[in-house]
Structure formats: C-alpha cells, structure tokens
XYZ file of C-alpha atoms in Angstrom:
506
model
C -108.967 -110.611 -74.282
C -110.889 -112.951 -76.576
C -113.708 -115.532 -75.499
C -115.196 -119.251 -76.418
C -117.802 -119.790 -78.698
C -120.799 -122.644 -77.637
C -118.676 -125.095 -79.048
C -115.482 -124.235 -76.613
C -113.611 -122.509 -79.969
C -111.676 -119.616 -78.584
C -112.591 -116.230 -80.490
C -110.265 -113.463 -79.947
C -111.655 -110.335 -79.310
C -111.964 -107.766 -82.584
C -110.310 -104.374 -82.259
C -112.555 -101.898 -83.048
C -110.830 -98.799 -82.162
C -107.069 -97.707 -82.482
C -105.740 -95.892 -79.098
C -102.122 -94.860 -80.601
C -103.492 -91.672 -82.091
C -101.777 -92.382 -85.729
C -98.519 -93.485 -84.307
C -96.510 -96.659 -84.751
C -96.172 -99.616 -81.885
C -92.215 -98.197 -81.834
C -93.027 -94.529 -81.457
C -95.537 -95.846 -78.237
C -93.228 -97.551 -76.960
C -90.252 -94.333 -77.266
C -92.781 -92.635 -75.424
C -92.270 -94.088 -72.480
C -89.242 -93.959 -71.869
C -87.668 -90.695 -69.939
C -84.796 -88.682 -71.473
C -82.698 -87.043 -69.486
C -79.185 -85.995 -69.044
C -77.041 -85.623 -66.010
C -77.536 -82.621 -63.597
C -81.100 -82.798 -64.830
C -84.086 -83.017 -61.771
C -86.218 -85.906 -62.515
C -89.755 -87.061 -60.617
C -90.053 -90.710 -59.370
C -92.112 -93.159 -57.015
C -89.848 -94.874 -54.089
C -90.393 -98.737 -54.766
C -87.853 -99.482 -52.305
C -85.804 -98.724 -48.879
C -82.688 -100.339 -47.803
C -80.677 -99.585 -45.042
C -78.218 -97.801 -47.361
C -79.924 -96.686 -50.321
C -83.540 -96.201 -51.923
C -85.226 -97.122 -55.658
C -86.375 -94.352 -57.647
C -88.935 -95.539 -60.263
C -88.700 -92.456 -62.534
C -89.508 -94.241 -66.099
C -86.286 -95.116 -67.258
C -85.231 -98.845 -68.180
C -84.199 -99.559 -64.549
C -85.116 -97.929 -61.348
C -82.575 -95.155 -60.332
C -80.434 -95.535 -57.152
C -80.070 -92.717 -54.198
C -77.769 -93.693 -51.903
C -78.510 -92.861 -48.017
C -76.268 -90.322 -48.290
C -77.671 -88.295 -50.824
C -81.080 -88.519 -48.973
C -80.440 -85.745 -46.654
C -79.001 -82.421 -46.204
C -79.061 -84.476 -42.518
C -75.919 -86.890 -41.428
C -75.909 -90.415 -40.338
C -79.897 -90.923 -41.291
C -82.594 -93.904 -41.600
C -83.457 -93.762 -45.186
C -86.761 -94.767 -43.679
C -87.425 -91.930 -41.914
C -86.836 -90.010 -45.132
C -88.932 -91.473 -47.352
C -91.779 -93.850 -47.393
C -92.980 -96.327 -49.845
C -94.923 -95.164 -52.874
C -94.000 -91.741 -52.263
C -93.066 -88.922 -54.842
C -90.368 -86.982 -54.949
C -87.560 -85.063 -56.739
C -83.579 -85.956 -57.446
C -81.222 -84.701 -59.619
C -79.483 -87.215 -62.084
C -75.799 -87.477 -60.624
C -74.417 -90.030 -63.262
C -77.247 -91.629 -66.170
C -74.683 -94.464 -65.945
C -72.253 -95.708 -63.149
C -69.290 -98.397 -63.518
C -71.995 -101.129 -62.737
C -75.053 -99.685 -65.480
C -76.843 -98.001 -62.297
C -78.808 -94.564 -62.621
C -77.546 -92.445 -59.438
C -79.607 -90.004 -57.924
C -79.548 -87.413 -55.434
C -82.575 -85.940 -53.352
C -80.053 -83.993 -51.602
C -79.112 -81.983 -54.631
C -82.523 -81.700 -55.994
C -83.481 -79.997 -52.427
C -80.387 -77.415 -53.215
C -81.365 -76.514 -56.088
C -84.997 -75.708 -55.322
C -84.272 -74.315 -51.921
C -81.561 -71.492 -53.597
C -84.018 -70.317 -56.111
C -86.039 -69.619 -52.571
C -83.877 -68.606 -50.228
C -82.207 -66.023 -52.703
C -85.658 -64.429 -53.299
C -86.275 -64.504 -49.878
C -82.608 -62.790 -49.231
C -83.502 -59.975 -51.767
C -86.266 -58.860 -49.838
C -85.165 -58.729 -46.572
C -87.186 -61.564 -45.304
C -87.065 -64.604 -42.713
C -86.202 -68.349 -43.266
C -87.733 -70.982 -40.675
C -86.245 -74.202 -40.083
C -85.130 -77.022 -37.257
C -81.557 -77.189 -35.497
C -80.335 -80.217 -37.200
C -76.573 -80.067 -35.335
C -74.022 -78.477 -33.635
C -70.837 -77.844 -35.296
C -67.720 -75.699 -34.228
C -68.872 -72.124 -33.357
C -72.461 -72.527 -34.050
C -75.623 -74.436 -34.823
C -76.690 -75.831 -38.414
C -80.060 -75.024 -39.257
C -82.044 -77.170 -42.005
C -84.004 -74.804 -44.525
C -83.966 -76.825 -47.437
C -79.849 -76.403 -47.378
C -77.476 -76.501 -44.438
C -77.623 -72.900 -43.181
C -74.913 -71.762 -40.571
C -76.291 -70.368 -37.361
C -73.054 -68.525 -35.296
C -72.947 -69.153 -31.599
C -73.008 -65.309 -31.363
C -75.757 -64.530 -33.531
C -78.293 -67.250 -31.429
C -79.909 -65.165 -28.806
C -79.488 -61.238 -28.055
C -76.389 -62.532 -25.757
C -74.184 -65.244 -26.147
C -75.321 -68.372 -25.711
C -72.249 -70.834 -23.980
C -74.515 -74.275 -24.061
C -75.998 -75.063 -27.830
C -76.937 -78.444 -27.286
C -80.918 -77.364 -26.368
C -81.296 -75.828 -29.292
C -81.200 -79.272 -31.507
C -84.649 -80.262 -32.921
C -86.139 -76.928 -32.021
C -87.783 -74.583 -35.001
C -86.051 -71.410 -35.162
C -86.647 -67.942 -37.346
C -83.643 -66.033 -38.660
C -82.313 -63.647 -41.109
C -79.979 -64.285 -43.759
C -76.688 -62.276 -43.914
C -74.746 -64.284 -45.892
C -75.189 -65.686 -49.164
C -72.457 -67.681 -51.795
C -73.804 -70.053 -54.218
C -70.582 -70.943 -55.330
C -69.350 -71.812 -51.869
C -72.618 -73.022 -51.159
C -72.410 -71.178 -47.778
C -75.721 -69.577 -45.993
C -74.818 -67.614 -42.605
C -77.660 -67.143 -40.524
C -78.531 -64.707 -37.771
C -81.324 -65.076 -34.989
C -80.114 -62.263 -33.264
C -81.055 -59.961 -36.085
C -84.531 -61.608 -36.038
C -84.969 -60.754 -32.357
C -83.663 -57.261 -32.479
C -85.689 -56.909 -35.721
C -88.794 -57.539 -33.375
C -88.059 -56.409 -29.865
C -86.916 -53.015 -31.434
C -90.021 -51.023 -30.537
C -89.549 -52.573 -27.062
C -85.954 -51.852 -26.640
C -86.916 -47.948 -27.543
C -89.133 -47.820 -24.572
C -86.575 -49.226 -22.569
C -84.378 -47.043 -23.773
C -86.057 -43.845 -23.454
C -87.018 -44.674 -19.464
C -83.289 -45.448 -18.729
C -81.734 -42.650 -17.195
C -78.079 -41.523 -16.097
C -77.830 -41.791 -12.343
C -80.246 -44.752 -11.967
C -79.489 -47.517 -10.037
C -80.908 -50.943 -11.840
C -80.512 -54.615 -10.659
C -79.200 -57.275 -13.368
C -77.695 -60.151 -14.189
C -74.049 -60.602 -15.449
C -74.834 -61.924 -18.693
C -71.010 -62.228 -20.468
C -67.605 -61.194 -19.295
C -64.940 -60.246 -21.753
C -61.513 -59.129 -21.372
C -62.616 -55.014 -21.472
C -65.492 -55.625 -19.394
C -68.579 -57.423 -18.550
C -72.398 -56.913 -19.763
C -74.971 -57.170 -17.692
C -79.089 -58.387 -18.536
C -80.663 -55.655 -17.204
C -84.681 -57.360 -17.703
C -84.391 -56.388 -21.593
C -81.125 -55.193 -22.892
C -77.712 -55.679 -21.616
C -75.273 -52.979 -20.735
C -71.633 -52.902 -20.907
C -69.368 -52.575 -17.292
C -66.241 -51.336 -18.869
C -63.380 -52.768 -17.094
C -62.438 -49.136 -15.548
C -66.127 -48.884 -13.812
C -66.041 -52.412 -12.327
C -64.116 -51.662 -8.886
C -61.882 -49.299 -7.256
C -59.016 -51.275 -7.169
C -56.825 -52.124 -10.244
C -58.468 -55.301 -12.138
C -56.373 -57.309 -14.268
C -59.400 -59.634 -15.304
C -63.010 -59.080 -15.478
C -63.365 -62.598 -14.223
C -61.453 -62.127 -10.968
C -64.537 -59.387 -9.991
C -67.980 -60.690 -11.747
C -68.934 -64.118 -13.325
C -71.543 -64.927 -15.564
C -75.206 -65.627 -13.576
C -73.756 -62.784 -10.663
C -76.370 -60.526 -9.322
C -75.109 -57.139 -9.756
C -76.750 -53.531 -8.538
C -74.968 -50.909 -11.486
C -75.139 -47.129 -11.649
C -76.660 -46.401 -15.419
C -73.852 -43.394 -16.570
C -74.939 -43.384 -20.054
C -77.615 -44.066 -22.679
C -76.902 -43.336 -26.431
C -80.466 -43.954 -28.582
C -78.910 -43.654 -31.464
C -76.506 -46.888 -30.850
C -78.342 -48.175 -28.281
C -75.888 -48.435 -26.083
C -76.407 -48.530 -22.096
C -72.254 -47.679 -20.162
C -72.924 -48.885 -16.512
C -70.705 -48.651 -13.684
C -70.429 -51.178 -10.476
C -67.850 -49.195 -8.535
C -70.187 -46.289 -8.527
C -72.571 -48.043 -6.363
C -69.649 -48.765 -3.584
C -67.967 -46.406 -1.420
C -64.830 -45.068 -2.656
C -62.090 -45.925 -0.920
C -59.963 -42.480 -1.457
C -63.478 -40.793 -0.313
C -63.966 -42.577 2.690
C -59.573 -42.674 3.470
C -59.549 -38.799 3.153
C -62.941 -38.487 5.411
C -60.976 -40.315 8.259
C -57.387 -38.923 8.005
C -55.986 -35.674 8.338
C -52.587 -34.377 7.184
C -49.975 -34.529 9.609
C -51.044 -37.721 10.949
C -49.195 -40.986 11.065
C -50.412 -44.244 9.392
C -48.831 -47.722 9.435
C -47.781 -49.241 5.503
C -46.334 -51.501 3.431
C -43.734 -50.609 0.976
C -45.239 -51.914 -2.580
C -42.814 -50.764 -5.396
C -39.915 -49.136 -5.606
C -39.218 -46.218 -7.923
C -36.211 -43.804 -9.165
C -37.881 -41.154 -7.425
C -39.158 -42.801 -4.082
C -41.485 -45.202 -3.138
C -45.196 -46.423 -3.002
C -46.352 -47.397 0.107
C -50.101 -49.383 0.815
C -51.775 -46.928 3.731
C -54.851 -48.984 2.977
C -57.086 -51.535 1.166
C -56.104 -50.314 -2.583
C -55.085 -47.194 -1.335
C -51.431 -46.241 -1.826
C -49.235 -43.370 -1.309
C -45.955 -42.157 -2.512
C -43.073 -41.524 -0.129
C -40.276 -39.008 -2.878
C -36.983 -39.911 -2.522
C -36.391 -36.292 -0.615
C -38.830 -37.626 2.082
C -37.009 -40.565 2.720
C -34.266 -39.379 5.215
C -32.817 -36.818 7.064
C -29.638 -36.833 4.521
C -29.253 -37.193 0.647
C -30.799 -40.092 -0.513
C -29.676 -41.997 -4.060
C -31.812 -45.094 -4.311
C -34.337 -45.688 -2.803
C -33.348 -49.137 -1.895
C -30.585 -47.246 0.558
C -33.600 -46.957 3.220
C -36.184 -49.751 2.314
C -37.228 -52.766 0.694
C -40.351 -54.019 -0.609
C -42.265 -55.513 1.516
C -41.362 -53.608 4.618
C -43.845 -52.376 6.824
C -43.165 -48.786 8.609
C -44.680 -45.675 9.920
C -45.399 -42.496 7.627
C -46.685 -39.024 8.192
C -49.395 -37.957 5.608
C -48.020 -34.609 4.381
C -50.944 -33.914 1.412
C -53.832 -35.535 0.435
C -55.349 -35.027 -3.585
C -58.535 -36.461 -3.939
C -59.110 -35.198 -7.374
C -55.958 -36.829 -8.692
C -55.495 -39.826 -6.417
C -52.578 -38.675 -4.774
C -51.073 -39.185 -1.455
C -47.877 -37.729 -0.223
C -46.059 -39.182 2.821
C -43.317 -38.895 4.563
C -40.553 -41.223 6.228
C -38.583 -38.055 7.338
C -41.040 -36.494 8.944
C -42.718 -40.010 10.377
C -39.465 -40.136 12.383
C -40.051 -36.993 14.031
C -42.986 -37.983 15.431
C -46.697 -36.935 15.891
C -50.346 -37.892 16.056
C -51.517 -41.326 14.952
C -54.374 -41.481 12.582
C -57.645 -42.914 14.200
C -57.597 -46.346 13.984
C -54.422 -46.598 15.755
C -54.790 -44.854 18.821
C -56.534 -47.251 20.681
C -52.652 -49.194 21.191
C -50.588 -46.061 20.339
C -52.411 -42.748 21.752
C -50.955 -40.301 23.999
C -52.230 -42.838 26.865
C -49.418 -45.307 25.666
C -46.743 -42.935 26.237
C -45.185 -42.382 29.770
C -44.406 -39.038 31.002
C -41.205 -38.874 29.541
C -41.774 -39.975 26.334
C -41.513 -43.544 26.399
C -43.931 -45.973 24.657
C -45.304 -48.143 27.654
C -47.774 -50.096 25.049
C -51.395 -51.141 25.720
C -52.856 -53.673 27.881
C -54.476 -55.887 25.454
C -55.311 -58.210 28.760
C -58.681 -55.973 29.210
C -60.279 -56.420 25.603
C -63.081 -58.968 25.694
C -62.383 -62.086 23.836
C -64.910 -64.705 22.882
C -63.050 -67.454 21.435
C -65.066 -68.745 18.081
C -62.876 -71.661 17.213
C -61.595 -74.692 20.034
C -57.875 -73.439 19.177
C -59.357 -69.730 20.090
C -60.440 -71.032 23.822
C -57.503 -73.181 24.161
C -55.129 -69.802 23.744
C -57.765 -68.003 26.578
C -57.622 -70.573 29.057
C -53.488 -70.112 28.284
C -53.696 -66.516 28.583
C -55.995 -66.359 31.486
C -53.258 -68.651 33.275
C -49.838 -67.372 31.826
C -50.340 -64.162 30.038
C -50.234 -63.205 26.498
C -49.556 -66.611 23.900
C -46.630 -66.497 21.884
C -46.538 -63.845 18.668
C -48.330 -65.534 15.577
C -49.572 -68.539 17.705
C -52.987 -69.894 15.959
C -55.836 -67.976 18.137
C -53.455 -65.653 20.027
C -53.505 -62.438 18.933
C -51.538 -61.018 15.929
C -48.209 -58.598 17.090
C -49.221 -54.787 16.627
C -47.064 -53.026 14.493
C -43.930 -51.233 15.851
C -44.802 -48.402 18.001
C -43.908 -44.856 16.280
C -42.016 -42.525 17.845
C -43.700 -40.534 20.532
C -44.364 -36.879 19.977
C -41.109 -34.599 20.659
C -38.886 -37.823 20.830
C -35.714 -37.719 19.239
C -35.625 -39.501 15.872
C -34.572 -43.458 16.020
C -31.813 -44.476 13.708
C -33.612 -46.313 10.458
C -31.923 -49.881 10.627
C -29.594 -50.749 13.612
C -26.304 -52.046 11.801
C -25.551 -55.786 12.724
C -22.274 -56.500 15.311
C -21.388 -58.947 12.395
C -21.229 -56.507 9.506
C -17.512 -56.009 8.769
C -16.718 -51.772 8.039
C -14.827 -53.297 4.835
C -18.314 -54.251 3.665
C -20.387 -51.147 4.200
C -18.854 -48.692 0.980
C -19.530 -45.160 0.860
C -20.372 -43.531 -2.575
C -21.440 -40.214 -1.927
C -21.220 -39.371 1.855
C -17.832 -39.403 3.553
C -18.016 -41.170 7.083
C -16.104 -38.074 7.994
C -18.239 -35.402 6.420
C -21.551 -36.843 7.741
C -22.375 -35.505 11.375
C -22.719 -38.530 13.904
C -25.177 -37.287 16.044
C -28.023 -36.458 12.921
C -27.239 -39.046 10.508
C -27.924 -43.186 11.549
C -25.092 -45.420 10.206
C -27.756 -47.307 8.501
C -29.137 -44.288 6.338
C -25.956 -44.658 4.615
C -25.745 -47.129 0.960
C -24.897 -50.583 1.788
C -24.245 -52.730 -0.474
C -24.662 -55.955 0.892
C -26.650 -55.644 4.001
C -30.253 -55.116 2.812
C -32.780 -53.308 5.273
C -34.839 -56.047 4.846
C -32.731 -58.220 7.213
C -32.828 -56.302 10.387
C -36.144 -56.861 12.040
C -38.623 -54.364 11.848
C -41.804 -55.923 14.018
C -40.636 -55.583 17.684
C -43.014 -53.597 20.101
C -40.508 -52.916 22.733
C -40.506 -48.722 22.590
C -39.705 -45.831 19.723
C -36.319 -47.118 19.705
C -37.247 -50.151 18.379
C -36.259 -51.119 14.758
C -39.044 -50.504 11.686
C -40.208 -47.282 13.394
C -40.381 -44.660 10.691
C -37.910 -43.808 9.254
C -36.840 -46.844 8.548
C-alpha cells in the first residue's frame, strides 16, 4: 500500500524485493490450486455445517461437499456433532465433478481407508482393537473402530448374552477373527479377549475342581442337549441325560436360565477345559429308593402306560415303570396284549424281579391274581387286618384317620361326614376312592373283566381258543379276544371285595 506526500499526492509504495522466487504471476497462481483425482484423500478446513451436509475448504476452486451421510461410519447423525467449525480433517474425493459442478467428499471413506491399513497390522499380530457399541443389528452388536466391526451375540461375554441393548455407547476390547477387505467385513470377538485374560484364572479353577464335588451355580443357558451352568468362574455343561431321573424331552421343562442349581462335578478335562456336571446325581434315585422299599413277591398298584407286542409297561411309581410279558398276563395263551388291558387302566401286579443295574422291573398280572402280600405303602387299607377270617376283604375304616380340613370346601365335607358318613367318591374335599382291593392271600383268582349282560355271543369271536377246548372253571370268559368290547369299558375302581372288577388280573 502506497501513501500521500505533504501536498495530499498519493505515492504508491516501491517494491523493493520480489517474493515469487523467479517464477511468473501464472505459475503463483497454479500453485495454489490442489490437483487431485478421484479416490484420492485430500486435507481441508470445515467452513460450514448444515443439517445435511458440510463444506470442505481443501484449496480447490470451490469448497468440496460431504454429505451427512458420508460423515460417519455412524447412521442417522448431527453433522454437528461430527465436526466443528474450523476443524481439519481428511476425505477421500468421491467424484472431482458432480451433475451440478460440486466436489463430493467422503470422511467416511477416508476413515476406511486409514483404519484398514491399522486394523490389518493390528490383525497380523495377534493384537486388540478398542472401540464404542455404536448399534445393535441382527445377531450382534456393531462396534466403531474406525470401520463398522461386527460383534456376534455369542462372542460378547464368556456366555451368551440374551439382552444387547446395555451394551450401546459402552467402550469395549476385542479380538479380530475375521478379516475381508473386499467384503469390507470385520468379525469381532470379546469372548476371545476375556478368555485371552481370565486364562491363568480359569487354570486355577480348573485344577481345584474335582470329580465328586458338589458346587452351587447359576443356570446360565439352556440348549436343546443340555443346560450350562455359572459356576462363580466358568460354566459347565448339564447334559440332557444328567439333568433328572425321569425322561426329559426339553431342557426347559427342568431348569431355566437365572435357576439356582446344586450339581455333582463328574468330570474335568484341562486340556479342553471342559467341566460335565450332573443335577440328578445330587437327588435320590428313584429305582434306588423303589428297590430299598419293595421286595419281590409283593403286590403294587399301576397304571398301564404303553402297550407292546410282547406285553406291557405298567407305572409302579413316580417315573418308575415295569414290564408285565405277554406270558405274565393270564392264566391262558395270550396274543395281544390288548386281549387283557388297555392303556390307561389301573390294576394290581406282583413284582416277580427287580434289576437295578439295568432298570428293569418284571411283574406279573398272573401271579397278582393269585394273591399275596401288599408292598408297604398299601397295607395300611389292604393288610392282613382288612381281610376277614375267611378271606374276604372287609376294607378299612377311614372314619378314624384325623382330618384337619385346610380349605372351607375341606370342613364343609367333615361337618358332612361327621353327620352322614363318608361324602360321595371324587366329591371336592372328600377323600379320593382307594384303589380296588387285591385278592386276599389263598383266594381263588377273580375273573379279569366281568362280560356285560348286553354283549351278544355273536359279537365275542374266538381266534385261537375254542369255547369248547378252554376249561370253564380256570379260564374267565373275559380273558378270551374280543373284538369289540374293550376292557377299558367295564369298571375297574369299585372297593366292594377281591371279586370286584380291576383286581389283578385284569
């Protein structure tokens, strides 16, 4: 800038020294402008934020555009909370030139390409990426470490984790395990972090973990062959054979997830790290405790659960079941076992052998009807004290059992009893009907099922046992095949004496 002499002449201002180095005005002026080509990463100053894009000032003729959603590896974003004003940062050129003369740029991409040069160096040696949960997406979490990184739902914690949501916004380490530049596809794993770090812990744990120990944990997952259980440090696996006594269709219908479960510790492989628990081991077994109170030779009450080509299973207990054969069905040749029961029915049988090795149970309708010694639990109604002198089942006077009604129906039913005797059978509070007597000891074996007056002879065929070869006096009418008169419809629960229909045999 020039100045004014003393008489107000304007004197511009001499130029004593040239500042373009040798070169022309034009070459000065090339200078400043950027070249660049598309693809290329480019430096600029943000000179401004809208609500959908941001100016790049990166030299060129005009500033370059980044639209909001090439800010962020981050969707649905403020550009403001991106960037700020007069800040400097990288893009990558996505088109020098768009339909309307703009520059388009991409922060996005820029971050891509600097974060892969990182994260594969950090992948060849085995090392750790840190980053926030930015989402969750189907089957996992996405994790922002300079790219979108894929976090599985099974790879979050040591364990499954069934709620994500928690995890957004919190800084997490993890492993990569999974690398495709071309798919641009990181898969992350936190678990391997964790067991990376707890492993010197989990050896301890290990090594103090014996077979035969009882632990205390918490059912951490349940899958279809079993469930695993947090025991303060490592889970082990219940396989679906060691979870009860009984036959389980479904994990779920025995544990669920957050159950507090005592387990027997049956195995411990270091080398796998693998702990093989068992919760059925810490409860009595049934068979055990079912041979401990019966005896062969002894009569039980059951239900008839299946039918088979060679007898019958019957339920002696609670998931205890036994097999009547098809010779031990009746005094005379059996060919179905449908000719003499049904499922369903309930009946007396002698135990004739009991396996606790194998599981097995033998019984006996045959020899049920023949009578004998009830087991223990039922002699209180059907001991020898039940039986007359000849023989004759004279019951039990439920009248002297204390009662003490628990429910208003309950007293109701005592008041009724205490003025007109025993309520009616299956009456709400009354007591439930025992089952049939069985035959008394020595007593002559009842027929099975007492034919019907209604059952024409035309509709009772014989297959293999001639009415006239068949002795009367040994072999019941009923033990015969019929056709169309199941067993099931002659009633089996009345308690009048060994006569009575549904004692064994039936």
């Amino acid at each position: 800038m020039g100045s004014f002499d003393e008489t107000g002449n304007y004197v511009p201002r001499a130029i004593v020294e040239d500042d373009l180095g040798g070169a022309s005005l034009e070459e000065a002026i090339d200078a400043t402008i950027v070249e660049f080509d598309d693809g290329d990463i480019v430096e600029g100053k943000v000179v401004k934020i809208d609500k959908d894009e941001v100016l790049l000032d990166i030299g060129f003729k005009s500033e370059g555009v980044i639209p909001s959603r090439e800010l962020s590896i981050r969707n649905d974003i403020d550009p403001s909370e991106i960037v700020s004003l007069g800040d400097h940062i990288e893009a990558l050129v996505l088109q020098k030139e768009d339909k309307e003369g703009r520059l388009v740029l991409s922060k996005k991409r820029a971050q891509y390409e600097r974060a892969w040069g990182t994260i594969e160096k950090i992948k060849d040696s085995d090392g750790i990426v840190k980053g926030p949960v930015i989402e969750v997406v189907k089957g996992g979490l996405i994790v922002d470490i300079g790219l979108r990184g894929f976090l599985p739902a099974s790879l979050v914690e040591l364990r499954r984790v069934r709620e994500l949501q928690p995890y957004v916004g919190r800084s997490i380490e993890a492993k990569i395990i999974e690398l495709d530049r071309n798919r641009n596809n990181v898969v992350l794993s936190r678990r391997a972090w964790l067991e990376e770090t707890q492993k010197e812990q989990r050896g301890e744990f290990l090594v103090n973990l014996k077979p035969g120990e009882r632990r205390r944990g918490v059912v951490s997952s349940v899958v279809n062959f079993g469930a695993f259980v947090d025991l303060g440090g490592m889970d082990g696996l219940i396989h679906v054979s060691e979870l009860s006594w009984k036959h389980v269709d479904h994990p779920s219908s025995v544990v669920s997830v957050g159950d507090e479960v005592e387990v027997e510790v049956l195995d411990v492989d270091l080398d796998k790290e693998r702990i093989s628990l068992s919760l059925k081991a810490t409860q009595t077994d049934p068979w055990q405790e079912f041979a401990n109170t019966h005896q062969v030779g002894e009569l039980v009450y059951g239900r008839i659960t299946k039918l088979v080509p060679f007898g019958s299973f019957v339920q002696v207990g609670d998931g205890i079941e036994g097999l009547v054969h098809i010779s031990e069905m009746a005094g005379h040749h059996v060919d179905l076992p449908e000719q003499v029961v049904t499922p369903g029915e309930e009946l007396w049988v002698k135990i004739i052998d009991i396996d606790l090795q194998r599981r097995r149970i033998s019984l006996s309708i045959k020899q049920a009807a023949e009578g004998g010694e009830v087991s223990e639990e039922y002699r209180e109604a059907f001991g020898e004290h039940a039986y007359d002198e000849q023989g004759n089942y004279i019951g039990y006077d439920y009248g002297g059992t204390e009662f003490t009604p628990e429910t208003e129906a309950q007293a109701a039913w005592a008041e009724y009893v205490a003025e007109h005797g025993a309520p009616p059978e299956g009456a709400e509070g009354g007591p439930a009907a025992p089952p049939p007597p069985p035959p008394s000891p020595g007593a002559e074996a009842p027929a099975a099922v007492a034919p019907t007056a209604e059952v024409p002879t035309a509709e009772v065929p014989v297959a293999d046992t001639p009415v006239a070869d068949t002795p009367v006096a040994d072999t019941p009418v009923a033990d015969s095949p019929v056709a169309d008169t199941p067993v099931a419809d002659t009633p089996v629960a009345s308690p009048e004496g060994p006569d009575a229909a549904g004692a064994p045999g039936t």
